[in-house]
Coordinates of C-alpha atoms in Angstrom, one line a residue:
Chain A
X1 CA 87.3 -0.8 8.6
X2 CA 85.2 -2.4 5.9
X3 CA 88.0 -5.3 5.5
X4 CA 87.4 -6.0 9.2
X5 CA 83.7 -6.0 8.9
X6 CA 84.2 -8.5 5.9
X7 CA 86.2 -10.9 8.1
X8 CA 83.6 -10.9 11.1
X9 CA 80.4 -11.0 9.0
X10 CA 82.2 -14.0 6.8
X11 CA 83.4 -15.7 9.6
X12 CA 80.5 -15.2 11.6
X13 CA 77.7 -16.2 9.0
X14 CA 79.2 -17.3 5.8
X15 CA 82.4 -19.3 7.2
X16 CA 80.4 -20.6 10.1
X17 CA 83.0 -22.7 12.1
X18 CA 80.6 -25.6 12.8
X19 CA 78.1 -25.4 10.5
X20 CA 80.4 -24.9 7.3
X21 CA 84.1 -25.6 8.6
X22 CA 82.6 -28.7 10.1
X23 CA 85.8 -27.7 14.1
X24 CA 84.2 -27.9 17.1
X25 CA 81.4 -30.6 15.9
X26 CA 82.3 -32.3 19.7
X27 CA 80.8 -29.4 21.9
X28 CA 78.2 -28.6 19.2
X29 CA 76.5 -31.8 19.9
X30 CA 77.7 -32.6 23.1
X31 CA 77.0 -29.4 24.9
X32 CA 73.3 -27.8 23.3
X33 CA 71.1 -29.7 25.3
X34 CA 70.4 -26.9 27.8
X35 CA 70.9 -22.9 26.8
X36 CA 72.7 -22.1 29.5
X37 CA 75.5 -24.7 29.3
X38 CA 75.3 -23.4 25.4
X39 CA 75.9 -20.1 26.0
X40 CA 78.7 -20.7 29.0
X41 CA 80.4 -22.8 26.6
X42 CA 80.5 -20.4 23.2
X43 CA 81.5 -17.3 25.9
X44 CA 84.4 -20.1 27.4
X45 CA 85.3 -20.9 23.3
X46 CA 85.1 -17.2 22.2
X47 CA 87.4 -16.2 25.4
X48 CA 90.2 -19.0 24.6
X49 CA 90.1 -18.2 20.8
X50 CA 90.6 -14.6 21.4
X51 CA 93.6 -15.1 23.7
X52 CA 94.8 -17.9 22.2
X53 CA 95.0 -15.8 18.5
X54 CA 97.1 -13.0 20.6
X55 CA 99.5 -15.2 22.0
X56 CA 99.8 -17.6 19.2
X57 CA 100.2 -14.7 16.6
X58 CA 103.4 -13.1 18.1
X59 CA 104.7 -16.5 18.7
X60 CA 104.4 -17.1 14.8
X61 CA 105.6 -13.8 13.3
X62 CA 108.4 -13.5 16.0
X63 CA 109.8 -16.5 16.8
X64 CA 109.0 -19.5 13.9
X65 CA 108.6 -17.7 11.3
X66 CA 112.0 -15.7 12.2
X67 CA 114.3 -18.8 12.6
X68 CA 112.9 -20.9 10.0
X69 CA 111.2 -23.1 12.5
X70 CA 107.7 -23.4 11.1
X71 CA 107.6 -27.1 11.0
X72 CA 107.4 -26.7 14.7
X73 CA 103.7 -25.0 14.5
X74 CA 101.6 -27.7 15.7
X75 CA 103.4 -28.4 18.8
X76 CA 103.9 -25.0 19.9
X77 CA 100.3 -24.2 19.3
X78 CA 98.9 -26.9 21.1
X79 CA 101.1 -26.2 24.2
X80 CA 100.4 -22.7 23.9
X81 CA 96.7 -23.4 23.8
X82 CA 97.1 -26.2 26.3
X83 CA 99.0 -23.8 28.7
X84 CA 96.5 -21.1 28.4
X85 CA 93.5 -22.8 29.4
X86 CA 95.2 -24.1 32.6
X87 CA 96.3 -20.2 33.5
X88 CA 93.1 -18.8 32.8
X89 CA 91.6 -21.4 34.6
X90 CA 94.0 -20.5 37.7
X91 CA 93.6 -16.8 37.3
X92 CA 89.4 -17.4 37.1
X93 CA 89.4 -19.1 40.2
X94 CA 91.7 -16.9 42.2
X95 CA 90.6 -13.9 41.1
X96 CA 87.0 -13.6 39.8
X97 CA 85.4 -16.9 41.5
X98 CA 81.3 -16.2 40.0
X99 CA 82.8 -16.3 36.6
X100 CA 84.7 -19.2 37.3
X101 CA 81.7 -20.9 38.6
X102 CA 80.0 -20.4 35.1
X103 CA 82.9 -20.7 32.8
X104 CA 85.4 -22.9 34.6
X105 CA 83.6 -26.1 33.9
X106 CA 83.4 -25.7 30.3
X107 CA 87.6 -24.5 30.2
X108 CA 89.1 -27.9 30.4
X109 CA 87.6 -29.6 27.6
X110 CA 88.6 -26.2 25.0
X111 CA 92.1 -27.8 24.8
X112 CA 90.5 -30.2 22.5
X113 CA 88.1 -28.5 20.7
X114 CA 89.4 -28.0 17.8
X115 CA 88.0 -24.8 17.0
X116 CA 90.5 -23.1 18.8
X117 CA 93.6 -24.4 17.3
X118 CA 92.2 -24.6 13.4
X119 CA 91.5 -20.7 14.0
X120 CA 95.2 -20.1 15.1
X121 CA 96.4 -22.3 12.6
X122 CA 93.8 -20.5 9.8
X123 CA 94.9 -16.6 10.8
X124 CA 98.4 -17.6 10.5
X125 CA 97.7 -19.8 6.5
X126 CA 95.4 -16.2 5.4
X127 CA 98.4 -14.3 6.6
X128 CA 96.0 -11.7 8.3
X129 CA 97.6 -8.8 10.3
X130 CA 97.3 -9.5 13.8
X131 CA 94.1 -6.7 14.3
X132 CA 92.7 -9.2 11.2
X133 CA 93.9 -12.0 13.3
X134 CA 92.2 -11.3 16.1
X135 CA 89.0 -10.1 14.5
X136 CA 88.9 -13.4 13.0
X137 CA 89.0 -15.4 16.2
X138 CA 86.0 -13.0 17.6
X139 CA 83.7 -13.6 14.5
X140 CA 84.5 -17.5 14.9
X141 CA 83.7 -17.2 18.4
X142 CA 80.2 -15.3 17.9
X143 CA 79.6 -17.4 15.0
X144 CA 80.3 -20.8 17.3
X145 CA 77.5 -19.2 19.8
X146 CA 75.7 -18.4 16.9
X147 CA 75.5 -21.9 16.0
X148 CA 75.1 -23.5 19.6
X149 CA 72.5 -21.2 20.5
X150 CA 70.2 -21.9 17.2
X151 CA 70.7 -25.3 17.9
X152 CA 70.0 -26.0 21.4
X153 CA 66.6 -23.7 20.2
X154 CA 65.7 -27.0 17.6
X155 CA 67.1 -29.3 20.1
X156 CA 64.7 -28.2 22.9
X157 CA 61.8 -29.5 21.0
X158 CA 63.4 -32.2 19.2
X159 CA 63.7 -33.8 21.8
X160 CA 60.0 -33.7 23.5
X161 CA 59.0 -35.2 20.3
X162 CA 57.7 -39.0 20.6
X163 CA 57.5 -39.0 16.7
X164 CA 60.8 -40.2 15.9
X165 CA 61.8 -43.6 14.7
X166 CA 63.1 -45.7 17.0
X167 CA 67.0 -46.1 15.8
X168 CA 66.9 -42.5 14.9
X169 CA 66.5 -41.6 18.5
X170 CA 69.4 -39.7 20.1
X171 CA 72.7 -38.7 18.0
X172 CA 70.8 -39.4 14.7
X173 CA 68.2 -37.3 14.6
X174 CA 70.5 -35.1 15.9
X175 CA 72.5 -35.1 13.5
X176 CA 69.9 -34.8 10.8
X177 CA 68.9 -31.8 12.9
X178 CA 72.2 -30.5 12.2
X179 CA 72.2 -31.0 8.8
X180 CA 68.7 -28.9 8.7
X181 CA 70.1 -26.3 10.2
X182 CA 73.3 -26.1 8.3
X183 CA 71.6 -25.8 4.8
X184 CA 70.1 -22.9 6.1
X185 CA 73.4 -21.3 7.1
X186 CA 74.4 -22.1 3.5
X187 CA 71.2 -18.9 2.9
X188 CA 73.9 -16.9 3.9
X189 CA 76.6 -17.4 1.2
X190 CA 77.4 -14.6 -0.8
X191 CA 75.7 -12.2 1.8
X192 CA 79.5 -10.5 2.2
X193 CA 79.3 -9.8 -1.6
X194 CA 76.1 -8.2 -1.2
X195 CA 76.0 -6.3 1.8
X196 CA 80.0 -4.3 1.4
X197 CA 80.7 -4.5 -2.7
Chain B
X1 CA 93.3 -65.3 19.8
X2 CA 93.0 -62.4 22.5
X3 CA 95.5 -60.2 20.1
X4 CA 93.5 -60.9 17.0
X5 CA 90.4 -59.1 19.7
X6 CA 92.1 -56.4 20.1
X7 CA 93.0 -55.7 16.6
X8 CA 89.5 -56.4 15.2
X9 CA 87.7 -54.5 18.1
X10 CA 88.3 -51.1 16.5
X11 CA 86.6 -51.9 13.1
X12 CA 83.1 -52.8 14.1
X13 CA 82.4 -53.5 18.4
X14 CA 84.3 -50.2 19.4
X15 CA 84.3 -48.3 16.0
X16 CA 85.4 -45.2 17.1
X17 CA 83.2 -43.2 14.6
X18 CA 80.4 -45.0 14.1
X19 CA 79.9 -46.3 17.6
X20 CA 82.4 -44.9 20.0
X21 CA 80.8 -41.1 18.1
X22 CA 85.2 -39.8 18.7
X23 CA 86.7 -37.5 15.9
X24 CA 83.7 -36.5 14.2
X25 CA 85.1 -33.1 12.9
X26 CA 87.9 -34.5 10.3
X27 CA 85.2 -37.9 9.8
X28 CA 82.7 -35.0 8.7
X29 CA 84.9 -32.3 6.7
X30 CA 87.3 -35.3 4.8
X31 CA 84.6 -37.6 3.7
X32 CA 83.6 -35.1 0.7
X33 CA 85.7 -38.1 -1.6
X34 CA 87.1 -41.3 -1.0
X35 CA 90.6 -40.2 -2.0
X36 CA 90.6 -37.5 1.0
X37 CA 88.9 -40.0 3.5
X38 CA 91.4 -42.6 2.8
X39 CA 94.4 -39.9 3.5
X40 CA 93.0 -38.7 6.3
X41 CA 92.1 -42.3 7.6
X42 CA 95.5 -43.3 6.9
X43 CA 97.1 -40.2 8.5
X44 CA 95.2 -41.1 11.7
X45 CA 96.4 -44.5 11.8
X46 CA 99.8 -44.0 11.7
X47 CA 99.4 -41.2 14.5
X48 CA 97.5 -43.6 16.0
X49 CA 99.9 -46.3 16.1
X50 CA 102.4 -44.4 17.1
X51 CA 101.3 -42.6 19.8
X52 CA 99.8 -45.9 21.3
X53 CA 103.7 -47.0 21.2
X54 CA 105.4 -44.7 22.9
X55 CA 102.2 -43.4 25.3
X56 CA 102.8 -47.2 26.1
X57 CA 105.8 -47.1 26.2
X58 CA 106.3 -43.9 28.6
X59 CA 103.4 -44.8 31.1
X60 CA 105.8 -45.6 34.0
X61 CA 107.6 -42.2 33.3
X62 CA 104.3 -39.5 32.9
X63 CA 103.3 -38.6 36.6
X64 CA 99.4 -38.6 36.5
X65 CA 99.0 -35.0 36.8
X66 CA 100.4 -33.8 33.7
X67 CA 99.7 -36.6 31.9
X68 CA 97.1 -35.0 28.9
X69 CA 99.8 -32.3 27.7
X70 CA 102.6 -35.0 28.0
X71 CA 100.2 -37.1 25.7
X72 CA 99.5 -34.1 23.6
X73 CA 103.3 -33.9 23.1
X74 CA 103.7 -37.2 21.6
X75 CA 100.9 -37.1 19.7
X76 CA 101.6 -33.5 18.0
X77 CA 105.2 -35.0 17.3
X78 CA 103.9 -37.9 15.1
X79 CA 101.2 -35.4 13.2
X80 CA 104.1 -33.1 12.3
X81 CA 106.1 -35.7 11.1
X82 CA 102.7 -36.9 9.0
X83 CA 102.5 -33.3 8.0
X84 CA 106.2 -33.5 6.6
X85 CA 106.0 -36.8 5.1
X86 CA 102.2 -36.2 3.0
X87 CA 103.7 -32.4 2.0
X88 CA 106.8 -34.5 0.4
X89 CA 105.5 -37.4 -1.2
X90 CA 101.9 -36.8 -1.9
X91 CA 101.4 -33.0 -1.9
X92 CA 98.1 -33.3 -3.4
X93 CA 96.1 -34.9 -0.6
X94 CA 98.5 -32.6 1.5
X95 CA 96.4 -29.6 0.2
X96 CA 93.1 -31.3 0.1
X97 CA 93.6 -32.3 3.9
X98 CA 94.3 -28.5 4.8
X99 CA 94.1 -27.6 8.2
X100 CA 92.5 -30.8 9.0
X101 CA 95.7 -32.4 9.2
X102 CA 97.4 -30.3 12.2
X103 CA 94.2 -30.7 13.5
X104 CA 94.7 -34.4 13.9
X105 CA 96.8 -33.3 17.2
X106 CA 93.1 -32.8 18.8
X107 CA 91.2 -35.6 17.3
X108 CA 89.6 -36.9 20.3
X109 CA 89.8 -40.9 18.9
X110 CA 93.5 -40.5 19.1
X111 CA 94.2 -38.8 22.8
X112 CA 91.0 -41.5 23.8
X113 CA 92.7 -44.5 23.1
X114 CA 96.0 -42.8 24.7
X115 CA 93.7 -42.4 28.3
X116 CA 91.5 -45.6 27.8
X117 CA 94.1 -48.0 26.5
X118 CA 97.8 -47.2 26.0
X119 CA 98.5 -46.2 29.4
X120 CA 97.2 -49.3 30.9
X121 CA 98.5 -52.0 28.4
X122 CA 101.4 -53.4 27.2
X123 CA 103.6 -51.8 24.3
X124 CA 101.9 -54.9 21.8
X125 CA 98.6 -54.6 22.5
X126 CA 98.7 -50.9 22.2
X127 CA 100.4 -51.2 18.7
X128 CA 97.5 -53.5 17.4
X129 CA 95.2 -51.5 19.3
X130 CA 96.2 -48.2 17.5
X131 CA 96.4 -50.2 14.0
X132 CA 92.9 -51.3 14.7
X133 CA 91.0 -48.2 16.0
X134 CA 92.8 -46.5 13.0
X135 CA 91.5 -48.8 10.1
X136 CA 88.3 -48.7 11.9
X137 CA 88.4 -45.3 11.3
X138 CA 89.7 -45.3 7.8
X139 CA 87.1 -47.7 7.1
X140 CA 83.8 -45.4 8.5
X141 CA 85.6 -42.4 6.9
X142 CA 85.8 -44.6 3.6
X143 CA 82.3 -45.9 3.7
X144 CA 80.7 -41.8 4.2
X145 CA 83.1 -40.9 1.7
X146 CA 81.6 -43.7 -1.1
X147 CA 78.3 -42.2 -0.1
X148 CA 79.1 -38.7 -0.1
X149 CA 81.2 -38.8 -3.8
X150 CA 78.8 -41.2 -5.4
X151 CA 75.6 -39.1 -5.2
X152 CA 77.5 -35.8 -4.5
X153 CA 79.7 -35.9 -7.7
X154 CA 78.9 -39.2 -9.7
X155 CA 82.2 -40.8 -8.6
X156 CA 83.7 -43.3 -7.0
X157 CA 87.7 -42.6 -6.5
X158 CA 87.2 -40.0 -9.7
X159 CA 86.2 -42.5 -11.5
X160 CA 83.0 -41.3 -13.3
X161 CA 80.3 -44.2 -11.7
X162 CA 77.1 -42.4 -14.2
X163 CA 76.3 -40.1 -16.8
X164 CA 73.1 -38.3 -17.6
X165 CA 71.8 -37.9 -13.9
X166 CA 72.6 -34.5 -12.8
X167 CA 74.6 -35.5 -9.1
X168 CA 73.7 -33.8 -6.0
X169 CA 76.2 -31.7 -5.1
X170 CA 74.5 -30.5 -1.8
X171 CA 76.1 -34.1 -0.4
X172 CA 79.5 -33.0 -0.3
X173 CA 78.6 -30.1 0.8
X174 CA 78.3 -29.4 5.2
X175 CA 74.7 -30.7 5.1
X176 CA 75.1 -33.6 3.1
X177 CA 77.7 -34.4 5.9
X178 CA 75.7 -34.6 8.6
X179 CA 72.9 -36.1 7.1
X180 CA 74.8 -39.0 5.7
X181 CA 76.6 -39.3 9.9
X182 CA 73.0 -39.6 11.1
X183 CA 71.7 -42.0 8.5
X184 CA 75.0 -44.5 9.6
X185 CA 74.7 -44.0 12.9
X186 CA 71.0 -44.9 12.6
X187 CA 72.0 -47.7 10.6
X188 CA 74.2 -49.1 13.0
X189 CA 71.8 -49.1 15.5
X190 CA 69.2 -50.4 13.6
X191 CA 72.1 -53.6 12.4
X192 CA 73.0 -54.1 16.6
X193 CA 69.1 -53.6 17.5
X194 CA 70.1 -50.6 19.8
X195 CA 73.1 -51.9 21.3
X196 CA 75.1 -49.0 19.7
X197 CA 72.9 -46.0 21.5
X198 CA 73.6 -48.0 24.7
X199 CA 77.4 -47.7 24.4
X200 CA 76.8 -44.0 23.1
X201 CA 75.2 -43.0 26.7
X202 CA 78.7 -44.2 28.3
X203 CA 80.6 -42.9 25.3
X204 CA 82.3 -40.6 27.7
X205 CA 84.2 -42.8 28.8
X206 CA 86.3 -42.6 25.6
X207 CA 86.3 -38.8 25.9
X208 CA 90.0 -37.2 27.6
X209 CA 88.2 -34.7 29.4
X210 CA 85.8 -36.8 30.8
X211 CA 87.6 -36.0 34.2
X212 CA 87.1 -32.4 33.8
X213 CA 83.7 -32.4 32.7
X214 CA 80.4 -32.2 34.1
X215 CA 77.9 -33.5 31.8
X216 CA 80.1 -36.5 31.9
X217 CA 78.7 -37.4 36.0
X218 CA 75.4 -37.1 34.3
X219 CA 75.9 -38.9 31.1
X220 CA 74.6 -35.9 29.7
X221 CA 77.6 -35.8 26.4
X222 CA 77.4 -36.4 23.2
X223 CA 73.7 -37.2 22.9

């Protein structure tokens, strides 16, 4: 129990996926503008990860790993993931239509976020059991909405602002927002240490 | 004199990173030293070129529905055989790439120039396309990198550049990665008076799932 906790706290606040792992930069900016579009997008992200982490892991420990075909990692995850998105995306809209409405614009640009296929990739290098796994992919998930929703907070009011220099307007300042916010994430390293040793 | 367009488009007009804003995740976690950055550009480029190739080379074949994971294919091919070939030969800047290399396979630059220009140009052009947009990339990834390992470690390649200044570390560090993107972006502006920001507002364009996406309509991505 206190190993899990250690994994979803860490990847959650310590190992922040966009603020310290520097995957799924691409949404981070593109998609903060507005709260709501920040928070359907992190749910969308957290969904995929989770899913994509339980079909990815059996794939691994069952199939590659067994016949010595783990050179072929890349491509099978990337289909897998690629795969995924469209079915969910099918089952959404045939079965529960308001969530599709909410999520299902966000679904087709996860097959390129690379969040989701560097947290596959990661359970499978830490060789975490498959509860770990999974764990993992939830506290990147929360820690990816984490992030977005902070963000699109500073963003909100960056962007009223008339103060800003001219070629700093747009991505740059956001950026430099980013970077703001990021050293305070950095705060949290060593909070693991402290809070469960 | 049109070929010699195409090639040099990529480093400065179009610059995917500084300009275009594609593959900002491995420009931001690779430029902590110049060593990594030029790996990583040089990874790219030669995904790059060959995925232009045979994109180009296939666009009569792909039906137009299933065209992104047939893309995806091709592309994943040439990063595992990058994998195979860094892990051999140099297994150092295989290890300091980490899981940024399979993550190549989702750099948006690469699957961008697949959708914007392989598929719609001849199997030439794309190749000097893809050798292009991937120095231009090596190139930004170099130049953050200087930056970065100059005042974040007081090197330059590991070569030791000054001696008595304490370095600040916080550059190669996630913060010192964003602020040195927004400073060159800013830059670039400033250098084209503002065309940059211009192309940034129809940046999606470049993006593969422009199709799919909604902000897109809006111009509302990426800034």
């Amino acid at each position: 129990m206190k190993e899990m906790m250690i994994i979803l706290v860490g990847s959650i606040l310590v190992n922040n996926f966009v603020l310290s792992k520097f995957m799924g930069i691409c949404p981070f900016l593109g998609v903060s503008k507005k709260l709501d579009s920040a928070v359907g997008m992190s749910v969308a992200v957290t969904f995929v990860m989770a899913m994509a982490t339980a079909v990815t892991y059996p794939i691994q420990r069952g199939i590659l790993d067994r016949f010595n075909m783990g050179y072929l990692q890349t491509i099978v995850f990337i289909l897998v993931i690629a795969a995924l998105v469209q079915l969910v995306e099918i089952v959404l809209k045939k079965y529960i239509p308001p969530l599709y409405r909410s999520l299902g614009i966000y679904l087709p640009l996860i097959t390129t976020n690379c969040a989701v296929l560097g947290v596959t990739i990661l359970n499978i290098d830490e060789e975490y059991t498959f509860l770990q796994s999974m764990v993992n992919a939830l506290g990147a998930g929360l820690g990816f909405m984490l992030a977005m929703v902070l963000f699109c907070g500073v963003r909100s009011r960056m962007d009223e602002s008339k103060n800003i220099p001219e070629h700093f307007r747009g991505l740059p300042i956001t950026l430099i927002a980013a970077s703001i916010v990021s050293v305070a994430f950095m705060g949290f390293s060593g909070v693991v240490e402290g809070l469960f040793h | 004199m049109k070929k010699l367009k195409i090639l040099l488009n990529g480093l400065i007009k179009e610059n995917p990173v500084l300009v275009l804003c594609l593959g900002t995740c491995p420009t931001l976690a690779t430029s902590t030293s110049v060593a990594n950055a030029f790996g990583m550009g040089i990874a790219a480029t030669f995904v790059l070129l060959g995925s232009n190739v045979v994109i180009s080379l296939l666009k009569k074949v792909i039906p137009d529905k299933v065209r992104i994971p047939c893309y995806i294919v091709v592309i994943a091919t040439f990063v595992t055989v990058v994998e195979m070939l860094l892990h051999a030969f140099v297994p150092d800047i295989y290890d300091a790439l980490g899981i940024f290399l399979p993550l190549i396979v989702v750099n948006c630059i690469i699957l961008g120039r697949a959708e914007m220009f392989a598929n719609k140009n001849s199997v030439g052009d794309s190749a000097l396309d893809g050798i292009g947009m991937g120095l231009g990339f090596t190139l930004a990834l170099m130049l953050m990198a200087s930056i970065r390992e100059i005042i974040g470690s007081g090197t330059w390649l590991g070569i030791p550049l000054y001696s008595g200044i304490q370095p600040m570390s916080i550059m190669t560090l996630a913060p010192g990665g964003f602020f040195t993107f927004g400073c060159l972006v800013a830059l670039m502006n400033f250098v084209t008076k503002g065309k940059v920001r211009k192309k940034q507002k129809k940046g999606c364009a470049g993006c593969p799932s422009a199709a799919a996406c909604a902000g897109a309509e809006k111009g509302e991505c990426n800034a």
